[in-house]
Short mmCIF file of C-alpha atoms in Angstrom, two decimals:
data_model
loop_
_atom_site.label_atom_id
_atom_site.label_comp_id
_atom_site.label_asym_id
_atom_site.label_seq_id
_atom_site.Cartn_x
_atom_site.Cartn_y
_atom_site.Cartn_z
CA MET O 1 3.18 12.36 -13.65
CA GLN O 2 0.07 14.27 -12.58
CA GLN O 3 -0.78 15.20 -9.07
CA VAL O 4 -4.28 14.72 -7.89
CA ARG O 5 -5.49 17.49 -5.64
CA LEU O 6 -7.49 16.13 -2.80
CA SER O 7 -9.73 17.89 -0.33
CA ALA O 8 -8.73 17.60 3.38
CA ILE O 9 -11.50 15.09 4.00
CA GLU O 10 -10.53 13.03 0.93
CA GLU O 11 -6.92 13.09 2.10
CA ARG O 12 -8.04 11.90 5.54
CA VAL O 13 -10.11 9.10 4.19
CA TYR O 14 -7.30 7.99 1.70
CA GLN O 15 -4.72 8.07 4.46
CA ALA O 16 -6.99 5.97 6.74
CA VAL O 17 -7.51 3.31 4.05
CA THR O 18 -3.84 3.05 3.41
CA ALA O 19 -2.99 3.01 7.09
CA LEU O 20 -5.48 0.18 7.78
CA GLU O 21 -3.91 -1.78 4.79
CA VAL O 22 -0.43 -1.30 6.13
CA ARG O 23 -1.48 -2.63 9.49
CA GLY O 24 -3.10 -5.64 7.86
CA HIS O 25 -6.72 -4.67 8.46
CA VAL O 26 -9.37 -4.93 5.81
CA PRO O 27 -10.67 -1.41 5.12
CA TYR O 28 -14.38 -1.94 5.70
CA PRO O 29 -16.49 1.21 6.07
CA ASP O 30 -16.85 0.79 9.90
CA LEU O 31 -13.11 0.63 10.36
CA ILE O 32 -12.37 3.55 7.99
CA ALA O 33 -15.06 5.52 9.86
CA GLN O 34 -13.25 4.68 13.22
CA GLU O 35 -9.90 5.57 11.79
CA THR O 36 -11.00 8.89 10.50
CA GLY O 37 -13.38 9.77 13.38
CA MET O 38 -16.22 10.23 10.83
CA THR O 39 -19.57 8.43 10.58
CA GLN O 40 -20.18 5.89 7.87
CA GLU O 41 -22.65 8.28 6.33
CA GLU O 42 -19.98 11.05 6.17
CA LEU O 43 -17.64 8.62 4.37
CA SER O 44 -20.00 7.99 1.47
CA GLU O 45 -19.10 11.09 -0.62
CA PRO O 46 -15.25 11.00 -0.16
CA LEU O 47 -15.19 7.28 -0.91
CA HIS O 48 -17.23 7.89 -4.10
CA LEU O 49 -14.91 10.77 -5.09
CA LEU O 50 -11.74 8.75 -4.42
CA THR O 51 -13.07 5.94 -6.46
CA GLU O 52 -13.88 8.27 -9.29
CA ARG O 53 -10.33 9.61 -9.18
CA GLY O 54 -8.95 6.06 -9.28
CA LEU O 55 -7.31 6.15 -5.88
CA LEU O 56 -9.65 3.66 -4.27
CA HIS O 57 -11.43 0.67 -5.64
CA ARG O 58 -14.37 -1.23 -4.04
CA GLU O 59 -14.27 -4.95 -3.65
CA ASP O 60 -17.23 -7.02 -2.51
CA SER O 61 -16.76 -9.81 -0.01
CA PRO O 62 -14.85 -12.73 -1.68
CA MET O 63 -16.28 -15.44 0.61
CA ALA O 64 -19.82 -16.67 -0.24
CA GLY O 65 -22.16 -16.48 2.80
CA LEU O 66 -19.84 -14.16 4.69
CA ASP O 67 -20.78 -10.65 3.57
CA PHE O 68 -19.19 -7.94 5.84
CA GLY O 69 -19.93 -5.32 3.30
CA PRO O 70 -17.71 -3.76 0.71
CA ARG O 71 -14.10 -3.04 1.45
CA TRP O 72 -12.20 -0.23 -0.05
CA CYS O 73 -8.66 -0.75 -1.27
CA ALA O 74 -6.11 1.93 -2.07
CA ARG O 75 -4.44 2.28 -5.49
CA GLN O 76 -1.10 3.94 -5.49
CA PRO O 77 -1.11 7.06 -7.71
CA ALA O 78 0.91 6.59 -10.86
#
């Protein structure tokens, strides 16, 4: 099992996404920003990096006509 080293910001964003999911909230960017205390613009790079590392994946709104933007879902490290 290989450990993935995360920067402090990546760790903060990942923890925010998982915390939102545990509480039953959909991890939309605005909620992740609120949870981390960051702006949505500041989230862009860590979300991208976490997706590249396979720790998050992006899902688009599943309901036609109701687009609240992408949501970011955590993948548990293998």
